[in-house]
């Protein structure tokens, strides 16, 4: 049984790890232990006695509370901050009882405020096989007057004391997403957040905490990721007592939630884990987690074509058919029409909101194009941006009040568009109806769901205006979730002007995400490398393009995009016969290895910034096949070798790589380095296969 009740509290054991909690004398929940699973049950320590420090820091200030509230002599960052109807702002939660549901591997602890009718359930759910623990809270009002929540984070967790920690996180901006940062945690509070209504291009709602000596393959790390796509916050507090406490949840900036009598607030889940095999070990647990979330985890992703970078808004039935003809010849399986197809849309100045085909461009609707694409043996996909409206649209003229706004302020446009208020049920219903019609009237296998700006003038005329941020995201999830359930075969892509909404929350609705509008291959290499720290390759959509880098070898460009779910976004009408033939071969090669790439385990190699090298390999789920990619981006260094070993194979099976003329054991591949001397923009792809003649070779 993974949830163990012991004399000191509860021990949550996953396949390799353990998390032990207990109650303080005041009946508050605190951490006892987090790390590798220990051999004996009595190895798990009781809660240490936390002594106070002078009158300024009582014992409660230094106790590693699991869900601290703002109250008493405790001045570290709380998870919960409330205001009761009488103006009291302290919350004192004491333990009432624990509920263990074994079949669900769930431990729920109930806490009640000792004066007010506020109840909090702190929930732990074990994903034991992947060594991850899900945590969230449900906050209930059992009284008859509203209670205001001013912060309602999902969880707090504590790193083992006395360690030195670095925080690994991801920053960026539009066109420049997925930059990895690794910073020592300074004393004080480090805050990462988004105030934009989406998870954002700028910070990502996930982080890893590692010792300075932890590498890709060795050492311990602790990680957390939030299942939420709206404004969020992570606080990492390195205290004056040399402890580190980290909390995460819906952003409390411009946040208030009026918890009505009888109502409850469920915070989004945060998933935490510990790994002792380096960052790669943490990544594999995070990948397993994300694979459980996506709507179609087993389905191999088709190779797609999208003409956005080639045509921008200039799409019509004739020109799209021409792209489709060539795409089919290349071996593309899914033809996606991007922006520009709907009513009045010839630039970004008009049309958003009017989700029906533009009569000038598609006089007979989408059917003639869809039929053409299907006759070529491809599926059809379509771009939409449902949350947005251009002031120049029929929808806006009919419902100007549907856009987020303050009656007394000008409406800020960005890319000439406003944001529909998805917190409103009537807006949600309208989108569900409109998009359901689009999807039932047309044979659409794939939807690219875009969002090209952030929320401003977030007005809301409910009793608590600040609820709008939360309600917007709930509304988005309702719309997308309803469509996903009504049209279960559709594959969805989440895009937000590139990677503005590529998070675990959205991956419950979308199978894949768009990493960045920057498709230049040497910029993509680090972005993909970093994205793959958190998310699996079947969720990573990558196109081969030519927006000024057509001089780079086609093979290099393809290889970069073959490290995820391959797409082509180049102007293929300009490709000559030789380029088309090369592309056809590369797409065929990808199809032969995509099960390894998309469904396999990813092993990243330490990049070599001096030589411009990147490498990664994918090992199939059954460990019988492996695809190794090595790249050299531009580097002025002359000759510069790079060494690669191939980890993760079955140690005793024998694997051959025909193109290298090498055959050796899995242990051999892991320990005998391969040397690469590549030129700038040169890349290699090798496939290793276990040799089988009735029995895998034993050494
Ligand atoms: C965003 C997306 C692009 C493209 C355009 C269309 O920028 O990231 O891929 O779809 O919108 O307007």
PDB file of N, CA, C and O and ligand atoms in Angstrom, residues 174 306 308-309 313 338-340 345 348 383 385 415 448 450-452 493 495-499 514 516-517 543, ligand 1:
ATOM      1  N   UNK A 174       8.087  36.732 -26.848  1.00  0.00           N
ATOM      2  CA  UNK A 174       7.618  36.288 -28.154  1.00  0.00           C
ATOM      3  C   UNK A 174       8.815  36.136 -29.107  1.00  0.00           C
ATOM      4  O   UNK A 174       9.714  36.968 -29.101  1.00  0.00           O
ATOM      5  N   UNK A 306       1.627  23.376 -43.395  1.00  0.00           N
ATOM      6  CA  UNK A 306       0.911  24.602 -43.062  1.00  0.00           C
ATOM      7  C   UNK A 306       1.573  25.715 -43.869  1.00  0.00           C
ATOM      8  O   UNK A 306       2.786  25.895 -43.814  1.00  0.00           O
ATOM      9  N   UNK A 308       1.302  28.999 -43.595  1.00  0.00           N
ATOM     10  CA  UNK A 308       1.297  30.342 -43.001  1.00  0.00           C
ATOM     11  C   UNK A 308       2.535  31.155 -43.364  1.00  0.00           C
ATOM     12  O   UNK A 308       2.446  32.297 -43.793  1.00  0.00           O
ATOM     13  N   UNK A 309       3.707  30.545 -43.203  1.00  0.00           N
ATOM     14  CA  UNK A 309       4.919  31.332 -43.458  1.00  0.00           C
ATOM     15  C   UNK A 309       5.093  31.597 -44.947  1.00  0.00           C
ATOM     16  O   UNK A 309       5.783  32.537 -45.341  1.00  0.00           O
ATOM     17  N   UNK A 313      -1.846  35.727 -44.995  1.00  0.00           N
ATOM     18  CA  UNK A 313      -3.313  35.728 -45.054  1.00  0.00           C
ATOM     19  C   UNK A 313      -3.855  35.397 -46.447  1.00  0.00           C
ATOM     20  O   UNK A 313      -5.063  35.332 -46.635  1.00  0.00           O
ATOM     21  N   UNK A 338      -4.129  27.808 -42.382  1.00  0.00           N
ATOM     22  CA  UNK A 338      -3.919  28.726 -41.258  1.00  0.00           C
ATOM     23  C   UNK A 338      -4.832  29.940 -41.391  1.00  0.00           C
ATOM     24  O   UNK A 338      -5.883  29.894 -42.054  1.00  0.00           O
ATOM     25  N   UNK A 339      -4.441  31.023 -40.794  1.00  0.00           N
ATOM     26  CA  UNK A 339      -5.207  32.266 -40.745  1.00  0.00           C
ATOM     27  C   UNK A 339      -5.555  32.752 -42.161  1.00  0.00           C
ATOM     28  O   UNK A 339      -4.817  32.504 -43.108  1.00  0.00           O
ATOM     29  N   UNK A 340      -6.671  33.492 -42.278  1.00  0.00           N
ATOM     30  CA  UNK A 340      -6.994  34.147 -43.543  1.00  0.00           C
ATOM     31  C   UNK A 340      -8.198  33.561 -44.255  1.00  0.00           C
ATOM     32  O   UNK A 340      -8.637  34.108 -45.263  1.00  0.00           O
ATOM     33  N   UNK A 345     -11.293  38.413 -43.670  1.00  0.00           N
ATOM     34  CA  UNK A 345      -9.931  38.312 -43.148  1.00  0.00           C
ATOM     35  C   UNK A 345      -8.905  38.387 -44.290  1.00  0.00           C
ATOM     36  O   UNK A 345      -8.564  37.374 -44.914  1.00  0.00           O
ATOM     37  N   UNK A 348      -4.539  41.319 -40.487  1.00  0.00           N
ATOM     38  CA  UNK A 348      -4.926  41.100 -39.086  1.00  0.00           C
ATOM     39  C   UNK A 348      -5.870  42.187 -38.566  1.00  0.00           C
ATOM     40  O   UNK A 348      -6.171  42.237 -37.384  1.00  0.00           O
ATOM     41  N   UNK A 383      -7.062  26.555 -38.788  1.00  0.00           N
ATOM     42  CA  UNK A 383      -6.645  27.509 -37.754  1.00  0.00           C
ATOM     43  C   UNK A 383      -7.851  28.293 -37.254  1.00  0.00           C
ATOM     44  O   UNK A 383      -8.676  28.748 -38.047  1.00  0.00           O
ATOM     45  N   UNK A 385      -8.980  31.261 -33.872  1.00  0.00           N
ATOM     46  CA  UNK A 385      -8.526  32.029 -32.704  1.00  0.00           C
ATOM     47  C   UNK A 385      -9.769  32.477 -31.933  1.00  0.00           C
ATOM     48  O   UNK A 385     -10.134  33.657 -31.905  1.00  0.00           O
ATOM     49  N   UNK A 415      -2.431  43.750 -31.927  1.00  0.00           N
ATOM     50  CA  UNK A 415      -2.639  43.116 -33.238  1.00  0.00           C
ATOM     51  C   UNK A 415      -4.067  43.406 -33.722  1.00  0.00           C
ATOM     52  O   UNK A 415      -4.744  42.529 -34.286  1.00  0.00           O
ATOM     53  N   UNK A 448      -5.858  24.093 -35.041  1.00  0.00           N
ATOM     54  CA  UNK A 448      -4.811  24.910 -34.418  1.00  0.00           C
ATOM     55  C   UNK A 448      -5.529  26.059 -33.720  1.00  0.00           C
ATOM     56  O   UNK A 448      -6.123  26.917 -34.376  1.00  0.00           O
ATOM     57  N   UNK A 450      -5.356  29.306 -31.649  1.00  0.00           N
ATOM     58  CA  UNK A 450      -4.353  30.361 -31.426  1.00  0.00           C
ATOM     59  C   UNK A 450      -4.879  31.397 -30.435  1.00  0.00           C
ATOM     60  O   UNK A 450      -6.079  31.476 -30.156  1.00  0.00           O
ATOM     61  N   UNK A 451      -3.966  32.206 -29.904  1.00  0.00           N
ATOM     62  CA  UNK A 451      -4.330  33.300 -29.000  1.00  0.00           C
ATOM     63  C   UNK A 451      -3.213  34.332 -29.097  1.00  0.00           C
ATOM     64  O   UNK A 451      -2.130  34.135 -28.548  1.00  0.00           O
ATOM     65  N   UNK A 452      -3.480  35.413 -29.818  1.00  0.00           N
ATOM     66  CA  UNK A 452      -2.387  36.295 -30.203  1.00  0.00           C
ATOM     67  C   UNK A 452      -2.225  37.560 -29.366  1.00  0.00           C
ATOM     68  O   UNK A 452      -1.599  38.524 -29.816  1.00  0.00           O
ATOM     69  N   UNK A 493      -4.153  21.643 -31.457  1.00  0.00           N
ATOM     70  CA  UNK A 493      -2.842  22.255 -31.214  1.00  0.00           C
ATOM     71  C   UNK A 493      -3.061  23.545 -30.442  1.00  0.00           C
ATOM     72  O   UNK A 493      -3.922  24.348 -30.801  1.00  0.00           O
ATOM     73  N   UNK A 495      -1.607  27.127 -29.589  1.00  0.00           N
ATOM     74  CA  UNK A 495      -0.624  28.107 -30.056  1.00  0.00           C
ATOM     75  C   UNK A 495      -1.027  29.417 -29.407  1.00  0.00           C
ATOM     76  O   UNK A 495      -2.205  29.687 -29.218  1.00  0.00           O
ATOM     77  N   UNK A 496      -0.065  30.231 -29.018  1.00  0.00           N
ATOM     78  CA  UNK A 496      -0.421  31.570 -28.567  1.00  0.00           C
ATOM     79  C   UNK A 496       0.666  32.492 -29.070  1.00  0.00           C
ATOM     80  O   UNK A 496       1.642  32.742 -28.377  1.00  0.00           O
ATOM     81  N   UNK A 497       0.537  32.896 -30.347  1.00  0.00           N
ATOM     82  CA  UNK A 497       1.600  33.692 -30.962  1.00  0.00           C
ATOM     83  C   UNK A 497       2.918  32.973 -30.725  1.00  0.00           C
ATOM     84  O   UNK A 497       3.860  33.546 -30.196  1.00  0.00           O
ATOM     85  N   UNK A 498       2.977  31.700 -31.070  1.00  0.00           N
ATOM     86  CA  UNK A 498       4.125  30.864 -30.687  1.00  0.00           C
ATOM     87  C   UNK A 498       3.802  30.167 -29.385  1.00  0.00           C
ATOM     88  O   UNK A 498       2.701  29.657 -29.182  1.00  0.00           O
ATOM     89  N   UNK A 499       4.751  30.234 -28.422  1.00  0.00           N
ATOM     90  CA  UNK A 499       4.638  29.413 -27.216  1.00  0.00           C
ATOM     91  C   UNK A 499       4.065  30.121 -26.004  1.00  0.00           C
ATOM     92  O   UNK A 499       4.507  29.882 -24.885  1.00  0.00           O
ATOM     93  N   UNK A 514       2.631  24.725 -30.127  1.00  0.00           N
ATOM     94  CA  UNK A 514       3.535  25.451 -31.025  1.00  0.00           C
ATOM     95  C   UNK A 514       4.523  26.183 -30.126  1.00  0.00           C
ATOM     96  O   UNK A 514       4.140  26.976 -29.281  1.00  0.00           O
ATOM     97  N   UNK A 516       7.160  28.265 -30.782  1.00  0.00           N
ATOM     98  CA  UNK A 516       7.597  29.636 -31.044  1.00  0.00           C
ATOM     99  C   UNK A 516       7.289  29.978 -32.485  1.00  0.00           C
ATOM    100  O   UNK A 516       7.328  29.098 -33.359  1.00  0.00           O
ATOM    101  N   UNK A 517       7.031  31.263 -32.735  1.00  0.00           N
ATOM    102  CA  UNK A 517       6.907  31.692 -34.129  1.00  0.00           C
ATOM    103  C   UNK A 517       8.277  31.764 -34.792  1.00  0.00           C
ATOM    104  O   UNK A 517       8.380  31.956 -36.003  1.00  0.00           O
ATOM    105  N   UNK A 543       8.215  22.744 -37.564  1.00  0.00           N
ATOM    106  CA  UNK A 543       8.108  22.824 -39.029  1.00  0.00           C
ATOM    107  C   UNK A 543       9.474  23.091 -39.660  1.00  0.00           C
ATOM    108  O   UNK A 543      10.298  23.808 -39.087  1.00  0.00           O
TER     109      UNK A 543
HETATM  110  C1  LIG B   1       0.262  33.399 -34.724  1.00  0.00           C
HETATM  111  C2  LIG B   1       0.766  31.976 -34.856  1.00  0.00           C
HETATM  112  C3  LIG B   1       1.257  31.730 -36.261  1.00  0.00           C
HETATM  113  C4  LIG B   1       0.127  31.998 -37.241  1.00  0.00           C
HETATM  114  C5  LIG B   1      -0.403  33.409 -37.042  1.00  0.00           C
HETATM  115  C6  LIG B   1      -1.652  33.620 -37.883  1.00  0.00           C
HETATM  116  O1  LIG B   1       1.290  34.305 -34.825  1.00  0.00           O
HETATM  117  O2  LIG B   1       1.767  31.713 -33.913  1.00  0.00           O
HETATM  118  O3  LIG B   1       1.722  30.406 -36.422  1.00  0.00           O
HETATM  119  O4  LIG B   1      -0.879  31.050 -37.062  1.00  0.00           O
HETATM  120  O5  LIG B   1      -0.745  33.652 -35.683  1.00  0.00           O
HETATM  121  O6  LIG B   1      -2.164  34.895 -37.736  1.00  0.00           O
END
